PDB file of C-alpha atoms and ligand atoms in Angstrom:
ATOM      1  CA  GLY A  18      71.973 145.766  75.880  1.00  0.00           C
ATOM      2  CA  ASP A  19      70.654 142.845  77.726  1.00  0.00           C
ATOM      3  CA  ALA A  20      74.061 141.218  77.997  1.00  0.00           C
ATOM      4  CA  TRP A  21      73.229 137.822  76.643  1.00  0.00           C
ATOM      5  CA  THR A  22      77.078 137.399  76.813  1.00  0.00           C
ATOM      6  CA  GLY A  23      76.829 137.523  80.649  1.00  0.00           C
ATOM      7  CA  MET A  24      77.270 139.971  83.592  1.00  0.00           C
ATOM      8  CA  PRO A  25      80.984 139.856  84.682  1.00  0.00           C
ATOM      9  CA  GLY A  26      81.193 139.824  88.487  1.00  0.00           C
ATOM     10  CA  SER A  27      77.762 138.384  88.986  1.00  0.00           C
ATOM     11  CA  ILE A  28      76.436 134.699  89.123  1.00  0.00           C
ATOM     12  CA  THR A  29      75.482 135.197  85.480  1.00  0.00           C
ATOM     13  CA  GLU A  30      79.112 135.808  84.359  1.00  0.00           C
ATOM     14  CA  ARG A  31      79.748 133.799  81.082  1.00  0.00           C
ATOM     15  CA  SER A  32      82.919 132.732  79.316  1.00  0.00           C
ATOM     16  CA  PHE A  33      83.887 131.140  76.079  1.00  0.00           C
ATOM     17  CA  PHE A  34      85.629 127.771  76.009  1.00  0.00           C
ATOM     18  CA  ALA A  35      86.640 125.603  73.102  1.00  0.00           C
ATOM     19  CA  ILE A  36      87.880 122.150  73.125  1.00  0.00           C
ATOM     20  CA  LYS A  37      90.481 122.063  70.410  1.00  0.00           C
ATOM     21  CA  PRO A  38      90.983 119.487  67.679  1.00  0.00           C
ATOM     22  CA  ASP A  39      93.409 117.270  69.671  1.00  0.00           C
ATOM     23  CA  GLY A  40      90.706 117.085  72.335  1.00  0.00           C
ATOM     24  CA  LEU A  41      88.400 115.474  69.919  1.00  0.00           C
ATOM     25  CA  GLN A  42      91.075 113.329  68.259  1.00  0.00           C
ATOM     26  CA  ARG A  43      92.158 112.059  71.858  1.00  0.00           C
ATOM     27  CA  GLY A  44      88.600 111.376  72.843  1.00  0.00           C
ATOM     28  CA  LEU A  45      88.643 113.879  75.885  1.00  0.00           C
ATOM     29  CA  VAL A  46      85.382 115.788  75.390  1.00  0.00           C
ATOM     30  CA  GLY A  47      83.595 114.168  78.173  1.00  0.00           C
ATOM     31  CA  GLU A  48      86.636 114.479  80.387  1.00  0.00           C
ATOM     32  CA  VAL A  49      86.862 118.209  79.962  1.00  0.00           C
ATOM     33  CA  MET A  50      83.153 118.988  80.086  1.00  0.00           C
ATOM     34  CA  SER A  51      82.873 116.843  83.201  1.00  0.00           C
ATOM     35  CA  ARG A  52      85.465 118.943  85.051  1.00  0.00           C
ATOM     36  CA  PHE A  53      83.394 122.098  84.308  1.00  0.00           C
ATOM     37  CA  GLU A  54      80.152 120.481  85.338  1.00  0.00           C
ATOM     38  CA  ARG A  55      81.686 119.182  88.600  1.00  0.00           C
ATOM     39  CA  LYS A  56      82.948 122.695  89.251  1.00  0.00           C
ATOM     40  CA  GLY A  57      79.351 123.875  89.266  1.00  0.00           C
ATOM     41  CA  TRP A  58      79.152 125.972  86.261  1.00  0.00           C
ATOM     42  CA  LYS A  59      76.109 125.899  84.097  1.00  0.00           C
ATOM     43  CA  LEU A  60      76.360 124.894  80.185  1.00  0.00           C
ATOM     44  CA  VAL A  61      74.412 127.755  78.257  1.00  0.00           C
ATOM     45  CA  GLY A  62      75.879 127.141  74.890  1.00  0.00           C
ATOM     46  CA  LEU A  63      77.232 124.122  73.044  1.00  0.00           C
ATOM     47  CA  LYS A  64      78.031 123.353  69.425  1.00  0.00           C
ATOM     48  CA  MET A  65      80.518 121.376  67.337  1.00  0.00           C
ATOM     49  CA  LEU A  66      82.054 122.767  64.080  1.00  0.00           C
ATOM     50  CA  THR A  67      85.239 122.588  62.088  1.00  0.00           C
ATOM     51  CA  PRO A  68      86.113 126.192  62.233  1.00  0.00           C
ATOM     52  CA  GLY A  69      87.211 128.156  59.005  1.00  0.00           C
ATOM     53  CA  ARG A  70      90.424 129.894  58.675  1.00  0.00           C
ATOM     54  CA  GLN A  71      88.653 133.470  58.945  1.00  0.00           C
ATOM     55  CA  LEU A  72      87.005 132.540  62.272  1.00  0.00           C
ATOM     56  CA  VAL A  73      90.263 131.313  63.757  1.00  0.00           C
ATOM     57  CA  GLU A  74      92.149 134.377  62.507  1.00  0.00           C
ATOM     58  CA  ARG A  75      89.655 136.699  64.136  1.00  0.00           C
ATOM     59  CA  HIS A  76      89.698 134.700  67.178  1.00  0.00           C
ATOM     60  CA  TYR A  77      93.457 134.668  67.660  1.00  0.00           C
ATOM     61  CA  GLU A  78      93.810 138.234  66.080  1.00  0.00           C
ATOM     62  CA  GLU A  79      96.056 139.320  69.087  1.00  0.00           C
ATOM     63  CA  HIS A  80      98.713 136.726  67.989  1.00  0.00           C
ATOM     64  CA  ALA A  81      98.817 137.686  64.186  1.00  0.00           C
ATOM     65  CA  ASP A  82     102.443 138.761  64.512  1.00  0.00           C
ATOM     66  CA  LYS A  83     103.737 135.654  66.358  1.00  0.00           C
ATOM     67  CA  ASP A  84     105.959 133.163  64.730  1.00  0.00           C
ATOM     68  CA  PHE A  85     103.523 130.338  65.659  1.00  0.00           C
ATOM     69  CA  PHE A  86     100.481 131.986  64.108  1.00  0.00           C
ATOM     70  CA  GLU A  87     100.218 130.046  60.983  1.00  0.00           C
ATOM     71  CA  LYS A  88     100.821 126.643  62.700  1.00  0.00           C
ATOM     72  CA  LEU A  89      98.135 127.769  65.300  1.00  0.00           C
ATOM     73  CA  LEU A  90      95.682 128.285  62.448  1.00  0.00           C
ATOM     74  CA  ASP A  91      96.597 124.868  60.814  1.00  0.00           C
ATOM     75  CA  TYR A  92      96.032 123.274  64.222  1.00  0.00           C
ATOM     76  CA  MET A  93      92.679 125.086  65.123  1.00  0.00           C
ATOM     77  CA  CYS A  94      91.275 124.386  61.625  1.00  0.00           C
ATOM     78  CA  SER A  95      92.464 120.649  61.520  1.00  0.00           C
ATOM     79  CA  GLY A  96      89.291 119.113  62.526  1.00  0.00           C
ATOM     80  CA  PRO A  97      86.086 119.714  64.693  1.00  0.00           C
ATOM     81  CA  VAL A  98      86.132 121.636  68.021  1.00  0.00           C
ATOM     82  CA  VAL A  99      83.479 121.745  70.613  1.00  0.00           C
ATOM     83  CA  ALA A 100      82.702 125.525  71.171  1.00  0.00           C
ATOM     84  CA  MET A 101      80.881 126.198  74.686  1.00  0.00           C
ATOM     85  CA  VAL A 102      79.689 128.979  76.855  1.00  0.00           C
ATOM     86  CA  TRP A 103      79.640 128.235  80.472  1.00  0.00           C
ATOM     87  CA  GLU A 104      78.001 130.558  83.172  1.00  0.00           C
ATOM     88  CA  GLY A 105      78.599 130.987  86.865  1.00  0.00           C
ATOM     89  CA  HIS A 106      80.408 132.497  89.769  1.00  0.00           C
ATOM     90  CA  ASN A 107      83.937 133.580  88.698  1.00  0.00           C
ATOM     91  CA  VAL A 108      83.835 131.517  85.457  1.00  0.00           C
ATOM     92  CA  ILE A 109      86.200 133.678  83.660  1.00  0.00           C
ATOM     93  CA  ALA A 110      89.140 133.650  85.963  1.00  0.00           C
ATOM     94  CA  GLY A 111      88.187 130.316  87.326  1.00  0.00           C
ATOM     95  CA  GLY A 112      87.976 128.826  83.841  1.00  0.00           C
ATOM     96  CA  ARG A 113      91.628 129.921  83.272  1.00  0.00           C
ATOM     97  CA  LYS A 114      92.590 128.271  86.668  1.00  0.00           C
ATOM     98  CA  LEU A 115      90.898 124.866  85.699  1.00  0.00           C
ATOM     99  CA  LEU A 116      92.789 125.014  82.347  1.00  0.00           C
ATOM    100  CA  GLY A 117      96.330 125.760  83.812  1.00  0.00           C
ATOM    101  CA  ALA A 118      99.099 127.627  82.114  1.00  0.00           C
ATOM    102  CA  THR A 119      99.436 127.893  78.352  1.00  0.00           C
ATOM    103  CA  ASN A 120     102.502 125.739  78.426  1.00  0.00           C
ATOM    104  CA  PRO A 121     101.542 122.239  80.007  1.00  0.00           C
ATOM    105  CA  LEU A 122     104.979 122.118  81.545  1.00  0.00           C
ATOM    106  CA  GLU A 123     104.104 125.077  83.843  1.00  0.00           C
ATOM    107  CA  ALA A 124     100.423 123.975  84.350  1.00  0.00           C
ATOM    108  CA  GLY A 125      99.854 122.433  87.768  1.00  0.00           C
ATOM    109  CA  ALA A 126      98.857 118.892  88.542  1.00  0.00           C
ATOM    110  CA  GLY A 127      95.041 118.920  88.956  1.00  0.00           C
ATOM    111  CA  THR A 128      94.712 121.354  85.834  1.00  0.00           C
ATOM    112  CA  ILE A 129      93.223 120.102  82.609  1.00  0.00           C
ATOM    113  CA  ARG A 130      96.453 121.085  80.810  1.00  0.00           C
ATOM    114  CA  GLY A 131      98.804 119.774  83.613  1.00  0.00           C
ATOM    115  CA  ASP A 132      96.997 116.555  83.799  1.00  0.00           C
ATOM    116  CA  LEU A 133      96.220 115.724  80.164  1.00  0.00           C
ATOM    117  CA  CYS A 134      98.742 117.093  77.622  1.00  0.00           C
ATOM    118  CA  THR A 135     102.310 117.943  77.213  1.00  0.00           C
ATOM    119  CA  ASN A 136     102.744 120.443  74.410  1.00  0.00           C
ATOM    120  CA  ALA A 137     101.738 124.330  74.073  1.00  0.00           C
ATOM    121  CA  GLY A 138     101.106 123.805  70.360  1.00  0.00           C
ATOM    122  CA  ARG A 139      98.576 120.806  71.392  1.00  0.00           C
ATOM    123  CA  ASN A 140      96.930 122.024  74.671  1.00  0.00           C
ATOM    124  CA  LEU A 141      93.484 120.839  74.298  1.00  0.00           C
ATOM    125  CA  VAL A 142      91.145 123.669  75.471  1.00  0.00           C
ATOM    126  CA  HIS A 143      90.858 127.464  74.987  1.00  0.00           C
ATOM    127  CA  ALA A 144      89.379 129.763  77.700  1.00  0.00           C
ATOM    128  CA  SER A 145      88.712 133.559  77.421  1.00  0.00           C
ATOM    129  CA  ASP A 146      91.352 135.373  79.418  1.00  0.00           C
ATOM    130  CA  GLY A 147      89.077 138.270  80.721  1.00  0.00           C
ATOM    131  CA  PRO A 148      85.672 139.944  80.645  1.00  0.00           C
ATOM    132  CA  GLU A 149      86.428 141.935  77.397  1.00  0.00           C
ATOM    133  CA  SER A 150      87.581 138.782  75.454  1.00  0.00           C
ATOM    134  CA  ALA A 151      84.792 136.641  76.954  1.00  0.00           C
ATOM    135  CA  ARG A 152      82.232 138.884  75.464  1.00  0.00           C
ATOM    136  CA  ARG A 153      84.179 139.294  72.127  1.00  0.00           C
ATOM    137  CA  GLU A 154      84.496 135.500  71.870  1.00  0.00           C
ATOM    138  CA  ILE A 155      81.150 134.556  72.721  1.00  0.00           C
ATOM    139  CA  GLU A 156      79.727 137.063  70.078  1.00  0.00           C
ATOM    140  CA  LEU A 157      82.309 135.793  67.555  1.00  0.00           C
ATOM    141  CA  TRP A 158      81.443 131.934  68.039  1.00  0.00           C
ATOM    142  CA  PHE A 159      77.667 132.170  68.936  1.00  0.00           C
ATOM    143  CA  SER A 160      74.624 134.029  67.940  1.00  0.00           C
ATOM    144  CA  ARG A 161      72.344 135.246  70.844  1.00  0.00           C
ATOM    145  CA  GLU A 162      69.741 132.467  69.701  1.00  0.00           C
ATOM    146  CA  GLU A 163      72.415 129.739  70.063  1.00  0.00           C
ATOM    147  CA  THR A 164      72.602 130.455  73.850  1.00  0.00           C
ATOM    148  CA  VAL A 165      70.249 129.041  76.330  1.00  0.00           C
ATOM    149  CA  GLN A 166      68.981 130.815  79.509  1.00  0.00           C
ATOM    150  CA  TRP A 167      67.702 128.139  81.946  1.00  0.00           C
ATOM    151  CA  GLY A 168      67.631 127.802  85.671  1.00  0.00           C
ATOM    152  CA  ARG A 169      68.736 124.992  88.137  1.00  0.00           C
ATOM    153  CA  ALA A 170      67.346 124.439  91.574  1.00  0.00           C
ATOM    154  CA  THR A 171      70.762 125.127  93.108  1.00  0.00           C
ATOM    155  CA  ASP A 172      71.208 128.687  91.291  1.00  0.00           C
ATOM    156  CA  PRO A 173      69.508 130.693  94.322  1.00  0.00           C
TER     157      PRO A 173
HETATM  158  P1  IDP B  17      96.122 130.666  76.224  1.00  0.00           P
HETATM  159  O1  IDP B  17      95.339 129.760  75.306  1.00  0.00           O
HETATM  160  O2  IDP B  17      96.641 130.052  77.486  1.00  0.00           O
HETATM  161  O3  IDP B  17      95.329 132.026  76.428  1.00  0.00           O
HETATM  162  P2  IDP B  17      97.852 132.253  74.385  1.00  0.00           P
HETATM  163  O4  IDP B  17      99.019 132.918  74.967  1.00  0.00           O
HETATM  164  O5  IDP B  17      96.597 133.260  74.317  1.00  0.00           O
HETATM  165  O6  IDP B  17      97.432 131.246  75.520  1.00  0.00           O
HETATM  166  O7  IDP B  17      98.163 131.545  73.138  1.00  0.00           O
HETATM  167  C1  IDP B  17      97.098 131.043  72.408  1.00  0.00           C
HETATM  168  C2  IDP B  17      97.269 129.749  71.856  1.00  0.00           C
HETATM  169  O8  IDP B  17      98.398 129.741  70.879  1.00  0.00           O
HETATM  170  C3  IDP B  17      97.799 128.682  72.912  1.00  0.00           C
HETATM  171  O9  IDP B  17      96.780 128.072  73.570  1.00  0.00           O
HETATM  172  C4  IDP B  17      98.594 127.700  72.081  1.00  0.00           C
HETATM  173  O10 IDP B  17      97.683 126.708  71.577  1.00  0.00           O
HETATM  174  C5  IDP B  17      99.200 128.485  71.079  1.00  0.00           C
HETATM  175  N1  IDP B  17     100.599 128.952  71.524  1.00  0.00           N
HETATM  176  C6  IDP B  17     100.956 129.942  72.419  1.00  0.00           C
HETATM  177  N2  IDP B  17     102.155 129.925  72.630  1.00  0.00           N
HETATM  178  C7  IDP B  17     102.753 128.967  71.823  1.00  0.00           C
HETATM  179  C8  IDP B  17     104.152 128.499  71.484  1.00  0.00           C
HETATM  180  O11 IDP B  17     105.028 129.077  71.968  1.00  0.00           O
HETATM  181  N3  IDP B  17     104.133 127.558  70.649  1.00  0.00           N
HETATM  182  C9  IDP B  17     103.032 127.063  69.995  1.00  0.00           C
HETATM  183  N4  IDP B  17     101.840 127.385  70.336  1.00  0.00           N
HETATM  184  C10 IDP B  17     101.759 128.322  71.106  1.00  0.00           C
END
């Protein structure tokens, strides 16, 4: 295929991110997006939606057997999220670094979760955890037409 989901290992690597409902409730959309922009990554997909249960079940299918699964679905479906695709050098691993650990107590100072939240059950932002999940999640949340290919003077 033509890899609209990105080419891992290249500067056109892409990853999926979502600002979770607590991020919108707390008015932290700009703060979170600003950190990605300042890092140097390029926004290539953006939309806002209140996800349905089916979408979130598929998104988190690897956690279906966890005791927190039902609560996780309730949380993720409780209000609008901002779904995003960002592109750039090491955006998959680097995006995870910017977020910090799943449990904000273990997330370092300077990370989004370390700086801005306290609870693993309300940890503000999702980021794909590897090339396979990046591709799977971009395809799950976006159609090809909803992503944008555009150039910046700084890209070369
Ligand atoms: P990640 O978001 O850092 O990739 P995962 O282990 O994939 O973390 O877990 C997915 C999401 O499930 C977390 O972001 C968090 O919202 C929720 N979660 C994970 N562990 C717990 C827990 O122990 N209690 C409550 N929620 C949890």
